[in-house]
PDB file of C-alpha atoms in Angstrom:
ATOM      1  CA  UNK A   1       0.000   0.000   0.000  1.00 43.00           C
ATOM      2  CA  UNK A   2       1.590   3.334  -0.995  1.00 57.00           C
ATOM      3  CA  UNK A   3       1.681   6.024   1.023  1.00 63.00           C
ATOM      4  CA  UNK A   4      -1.358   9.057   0.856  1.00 67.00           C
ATOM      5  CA  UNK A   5      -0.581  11.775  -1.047  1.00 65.00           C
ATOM      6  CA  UNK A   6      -0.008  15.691   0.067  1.00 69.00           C
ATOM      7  CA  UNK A   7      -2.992  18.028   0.236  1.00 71.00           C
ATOM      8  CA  UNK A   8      -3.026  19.086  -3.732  1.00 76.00           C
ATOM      9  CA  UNK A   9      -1.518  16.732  -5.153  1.00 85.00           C
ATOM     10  CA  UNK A  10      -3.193  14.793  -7.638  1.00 85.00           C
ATOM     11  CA  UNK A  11      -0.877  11.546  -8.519  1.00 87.00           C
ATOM     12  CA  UNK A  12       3.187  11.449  -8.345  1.00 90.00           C
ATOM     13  CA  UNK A  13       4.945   9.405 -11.202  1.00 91.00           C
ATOM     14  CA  UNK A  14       8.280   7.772 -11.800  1.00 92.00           C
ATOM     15  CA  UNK A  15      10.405   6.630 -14.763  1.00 92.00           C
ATOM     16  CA  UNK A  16      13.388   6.161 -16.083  1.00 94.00           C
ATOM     17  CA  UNK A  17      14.448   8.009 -19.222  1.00 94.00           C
ATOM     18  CA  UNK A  18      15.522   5.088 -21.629  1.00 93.00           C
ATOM     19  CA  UNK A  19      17.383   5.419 -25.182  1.00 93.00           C
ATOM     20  CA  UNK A  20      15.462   2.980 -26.573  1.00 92.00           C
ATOM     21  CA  UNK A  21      12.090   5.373 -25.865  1.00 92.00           C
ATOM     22  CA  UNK A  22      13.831   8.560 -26.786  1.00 94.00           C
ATOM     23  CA  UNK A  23      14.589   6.520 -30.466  1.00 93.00           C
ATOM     24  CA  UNK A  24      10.922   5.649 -30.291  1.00 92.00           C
ATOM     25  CA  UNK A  25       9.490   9.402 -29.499  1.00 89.00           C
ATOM     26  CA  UNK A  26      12.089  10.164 -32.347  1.00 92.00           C
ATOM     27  CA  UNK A  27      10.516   8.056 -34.954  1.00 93.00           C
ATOM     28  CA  UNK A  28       7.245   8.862 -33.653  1.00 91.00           C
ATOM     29  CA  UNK A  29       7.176  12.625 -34.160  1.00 89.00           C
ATOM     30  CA  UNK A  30       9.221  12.474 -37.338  1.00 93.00           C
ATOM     31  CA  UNK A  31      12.535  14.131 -35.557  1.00 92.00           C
ATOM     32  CA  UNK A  32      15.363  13.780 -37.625  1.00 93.00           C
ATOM     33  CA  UNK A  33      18.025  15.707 -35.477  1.00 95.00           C
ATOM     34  CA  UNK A  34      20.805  12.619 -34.846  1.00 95.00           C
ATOM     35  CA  UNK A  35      21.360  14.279 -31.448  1.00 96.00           C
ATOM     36  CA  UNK A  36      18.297  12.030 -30.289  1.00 95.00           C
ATOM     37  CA  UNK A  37      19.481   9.040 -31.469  1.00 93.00           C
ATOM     38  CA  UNK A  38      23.741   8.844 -31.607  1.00 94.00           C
ATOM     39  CA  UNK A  39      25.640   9.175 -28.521  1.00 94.00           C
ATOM     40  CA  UNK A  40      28.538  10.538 -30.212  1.00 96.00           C
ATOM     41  CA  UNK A  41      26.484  13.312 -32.347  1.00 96.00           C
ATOM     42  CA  UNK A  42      24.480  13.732 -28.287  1.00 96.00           C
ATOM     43  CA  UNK A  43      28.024  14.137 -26.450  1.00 95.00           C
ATOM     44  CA  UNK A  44      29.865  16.292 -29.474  1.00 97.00           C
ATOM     45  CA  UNK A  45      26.688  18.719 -28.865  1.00 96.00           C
ATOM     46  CA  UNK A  46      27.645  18.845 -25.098  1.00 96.00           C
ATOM     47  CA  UNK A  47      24.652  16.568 -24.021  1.00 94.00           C
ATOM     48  CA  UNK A  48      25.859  15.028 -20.901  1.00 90.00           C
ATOM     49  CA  UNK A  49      23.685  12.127 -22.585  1.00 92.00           C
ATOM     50  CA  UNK A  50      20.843  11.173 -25.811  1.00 96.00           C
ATOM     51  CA  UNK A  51      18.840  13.896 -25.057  1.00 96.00           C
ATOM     52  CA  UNK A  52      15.373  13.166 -25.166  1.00 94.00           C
ATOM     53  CA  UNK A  53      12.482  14.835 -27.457  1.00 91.00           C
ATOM     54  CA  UNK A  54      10.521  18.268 -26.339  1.00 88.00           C
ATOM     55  CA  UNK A  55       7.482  15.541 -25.612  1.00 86.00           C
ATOM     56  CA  UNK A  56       8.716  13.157 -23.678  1.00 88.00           C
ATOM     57  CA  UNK A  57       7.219  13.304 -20.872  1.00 87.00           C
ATOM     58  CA  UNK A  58       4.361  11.811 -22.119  1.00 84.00           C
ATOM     59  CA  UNK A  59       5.435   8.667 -21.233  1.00 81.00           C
ATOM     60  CA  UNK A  60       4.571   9.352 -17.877  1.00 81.00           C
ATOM     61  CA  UNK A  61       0.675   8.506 -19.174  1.00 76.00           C
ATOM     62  CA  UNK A  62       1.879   5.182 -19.493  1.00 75.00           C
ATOM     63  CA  UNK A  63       3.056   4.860 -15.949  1.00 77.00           C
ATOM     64  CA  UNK A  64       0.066   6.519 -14.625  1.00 79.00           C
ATOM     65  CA  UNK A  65      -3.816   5.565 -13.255  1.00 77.00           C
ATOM     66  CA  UNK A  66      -5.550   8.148 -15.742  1.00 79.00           C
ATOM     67  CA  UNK A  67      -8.938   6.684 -15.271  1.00 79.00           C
ATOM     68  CA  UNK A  68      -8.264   7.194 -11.694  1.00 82.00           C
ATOM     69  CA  UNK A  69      -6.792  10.848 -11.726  1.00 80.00           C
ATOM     70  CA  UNK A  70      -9.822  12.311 -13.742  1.00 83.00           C
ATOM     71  CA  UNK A  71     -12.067  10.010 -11.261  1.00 84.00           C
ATOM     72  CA  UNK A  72     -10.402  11.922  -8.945  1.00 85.00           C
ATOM     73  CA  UNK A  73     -10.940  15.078  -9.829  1.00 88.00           C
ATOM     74  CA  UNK A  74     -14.657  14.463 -10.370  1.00 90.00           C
ATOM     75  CA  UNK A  75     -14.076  14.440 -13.670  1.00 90.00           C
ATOM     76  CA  UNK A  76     -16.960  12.791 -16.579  1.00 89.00           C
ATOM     77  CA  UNK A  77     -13.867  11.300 -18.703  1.00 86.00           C
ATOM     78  CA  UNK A  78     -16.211  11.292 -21.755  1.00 88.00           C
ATOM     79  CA  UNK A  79     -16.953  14.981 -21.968  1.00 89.00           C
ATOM     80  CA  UNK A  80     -12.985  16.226 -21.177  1.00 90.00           C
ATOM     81  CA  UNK A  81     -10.781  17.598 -23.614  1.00 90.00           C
ATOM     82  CA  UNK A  82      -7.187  18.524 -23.375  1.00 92.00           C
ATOM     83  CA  UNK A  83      -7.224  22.762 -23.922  1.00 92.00           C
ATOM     84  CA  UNK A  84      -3.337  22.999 -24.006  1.00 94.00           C
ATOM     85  CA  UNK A  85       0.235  21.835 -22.589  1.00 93.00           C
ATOM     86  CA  UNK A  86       3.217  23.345 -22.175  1.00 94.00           C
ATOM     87  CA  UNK A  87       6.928  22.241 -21.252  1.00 94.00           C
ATOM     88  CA  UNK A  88       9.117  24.492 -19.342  1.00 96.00           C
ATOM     89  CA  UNK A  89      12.612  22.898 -19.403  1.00 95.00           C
ATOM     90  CA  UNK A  90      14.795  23.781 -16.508  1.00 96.00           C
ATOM     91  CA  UNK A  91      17.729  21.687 -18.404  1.00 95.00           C
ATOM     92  CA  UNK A  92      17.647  18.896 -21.119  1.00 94.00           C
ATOM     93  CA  UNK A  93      16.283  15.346 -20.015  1.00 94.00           C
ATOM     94  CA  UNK A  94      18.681  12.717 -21.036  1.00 95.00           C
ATOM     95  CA  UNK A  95      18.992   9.133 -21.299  1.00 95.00           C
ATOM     96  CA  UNK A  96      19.774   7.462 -17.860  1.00 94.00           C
ATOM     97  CA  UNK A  97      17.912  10.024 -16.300  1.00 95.00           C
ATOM     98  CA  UNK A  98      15.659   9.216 -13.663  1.00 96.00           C
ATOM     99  CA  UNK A  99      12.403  11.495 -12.845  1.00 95.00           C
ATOM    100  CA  UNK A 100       9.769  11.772 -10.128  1.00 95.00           C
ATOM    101  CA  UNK A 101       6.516  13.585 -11.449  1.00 94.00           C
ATOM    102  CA  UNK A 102       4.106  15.360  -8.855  1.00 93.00           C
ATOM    103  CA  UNK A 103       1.072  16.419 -10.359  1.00 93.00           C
ATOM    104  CA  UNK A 104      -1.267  18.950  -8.608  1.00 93.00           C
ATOM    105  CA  UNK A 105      -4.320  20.889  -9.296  1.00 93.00           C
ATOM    106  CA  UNK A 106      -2.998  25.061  -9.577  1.00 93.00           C
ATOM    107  CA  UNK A 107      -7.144  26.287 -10.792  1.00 92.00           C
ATOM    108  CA  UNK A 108     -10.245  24.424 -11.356  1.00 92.00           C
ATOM    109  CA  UNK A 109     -12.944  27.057 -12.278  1.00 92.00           C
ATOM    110  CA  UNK A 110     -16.356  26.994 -13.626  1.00 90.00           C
ATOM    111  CA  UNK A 111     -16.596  29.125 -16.939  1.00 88.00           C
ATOM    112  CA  UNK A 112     -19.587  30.009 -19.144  1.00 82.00           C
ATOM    113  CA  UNK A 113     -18.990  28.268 -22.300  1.00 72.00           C
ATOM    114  CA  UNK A 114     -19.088  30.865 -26.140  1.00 73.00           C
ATOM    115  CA  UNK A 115     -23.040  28.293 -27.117  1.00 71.00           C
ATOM    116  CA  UNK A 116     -23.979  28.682 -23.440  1.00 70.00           C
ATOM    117  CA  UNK A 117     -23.556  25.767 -20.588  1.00 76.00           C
ATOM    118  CA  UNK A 118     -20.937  25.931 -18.004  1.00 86.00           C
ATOM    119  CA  UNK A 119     -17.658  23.973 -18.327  1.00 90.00           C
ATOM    120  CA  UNK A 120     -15.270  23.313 -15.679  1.00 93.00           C
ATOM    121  CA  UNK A 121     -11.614  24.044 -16.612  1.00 94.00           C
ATOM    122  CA  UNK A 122      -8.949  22.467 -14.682  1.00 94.00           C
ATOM    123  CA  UNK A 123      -5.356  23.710 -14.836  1.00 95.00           C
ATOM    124  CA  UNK A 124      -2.724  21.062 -13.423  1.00 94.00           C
ATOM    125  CA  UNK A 125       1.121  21.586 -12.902  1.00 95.00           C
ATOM    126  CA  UNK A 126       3.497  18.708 -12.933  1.00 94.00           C
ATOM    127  CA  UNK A 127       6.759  19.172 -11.722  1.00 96.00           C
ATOM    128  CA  UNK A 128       9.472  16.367 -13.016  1.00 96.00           C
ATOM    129  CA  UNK A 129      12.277  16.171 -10.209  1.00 97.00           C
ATOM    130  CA  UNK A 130      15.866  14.163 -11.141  1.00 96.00           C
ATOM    131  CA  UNK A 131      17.591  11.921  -8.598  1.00 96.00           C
ATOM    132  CA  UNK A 132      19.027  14.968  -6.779  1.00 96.00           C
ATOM    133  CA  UNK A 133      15.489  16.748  -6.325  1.00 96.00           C
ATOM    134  CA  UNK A 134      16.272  19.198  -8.619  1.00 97.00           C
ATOM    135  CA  UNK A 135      13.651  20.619 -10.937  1.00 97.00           C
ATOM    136  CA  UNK A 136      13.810  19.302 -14.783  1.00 96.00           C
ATOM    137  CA  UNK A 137      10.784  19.769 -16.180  1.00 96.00           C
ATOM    138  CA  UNK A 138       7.421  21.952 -15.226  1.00 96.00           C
ATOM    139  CA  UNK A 139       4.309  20.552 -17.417  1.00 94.00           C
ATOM    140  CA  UNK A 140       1.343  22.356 -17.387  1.00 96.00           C
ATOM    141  CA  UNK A 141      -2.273  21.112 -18.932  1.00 93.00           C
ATOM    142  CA  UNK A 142      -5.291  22.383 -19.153  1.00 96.00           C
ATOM    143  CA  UNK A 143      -8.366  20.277 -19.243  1.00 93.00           C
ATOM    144  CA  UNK A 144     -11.826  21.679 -20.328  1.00 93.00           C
ATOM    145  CA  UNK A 145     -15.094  19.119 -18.905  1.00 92.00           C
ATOM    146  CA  UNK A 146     -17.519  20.435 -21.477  1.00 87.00           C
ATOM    147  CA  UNK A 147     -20.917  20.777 -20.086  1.00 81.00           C
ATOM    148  CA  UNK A 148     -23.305  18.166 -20.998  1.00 70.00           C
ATOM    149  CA  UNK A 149     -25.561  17.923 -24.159  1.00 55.00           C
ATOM    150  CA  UNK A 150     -28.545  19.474 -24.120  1.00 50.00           C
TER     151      UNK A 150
END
């Protein structure tokens, strides 16, 4: 059984960053910068490491409960929509790197929607910590629960 989590805080992750992913995020969103995928091109670009694409952090969603974070926010999964994201790098993530995730709620307001109907917009802030519990990587999303069908 894991221990409860802070007031605020909405789920905590952990993963490793592994080559092998950063080669597949590289393939995936059609990067074609070698620095993602040769050591030698990585290190001759000062990269203490393969540095790993702008997105990568999404592969925190495969570590995570999401049917139980947006249950836990009293969320109707079927009506939510992701309004934006956006990385804030604090310094690059590279392969061997190991991050911890915490995830908590920073707004969650009701707004009138532009047809009418309220919808509930939820802005969450994950910060990504390395092994030293320094700050990597601030994510932010925005999710919009649109109001239901009339």
């Amino acid at each position: 059984m894991s221990d409860p989590l802070p007031a605020g805080v909405v789920d905590r992750v952990e993963y490793d960053v592994e080559r092998g992913k950063i080669r597949e995020f590289t393939r995936a969103t059609f990067t074609t910068d070698p620095v993602h995928t040769d050591p030698d091109v990585a290190r001759d670009a000062g990269f203490a490491g393969v540095p790993a694409t702008l997105t990568h952090t999404v592969v925190a969603g495969h570590q995570r409960d999401q049917r139980a974070f947006v249950d836990s926010l009293g969320l109707a999964l079927a009506r939510v929509v992701v309004g934006s994201v956006t990385w804030t790098y604090l310094r690059p993530l590279t392969a061997g790197d190991h991050v911890v995730g915490t995830r908590r709620v920073v707004a969650d307001e009701q707004r009138e929607g532009k047809r009418g109907g309220a919808m509930r917009v939820v802005t969450l802030e994950t910060e990504y910590v390395d092994t030293d519990g320094e700050p990597v990587v601030r994510l932010e999303e925005v999710l919009i629960e649109r109001g239901e069908q009339r």
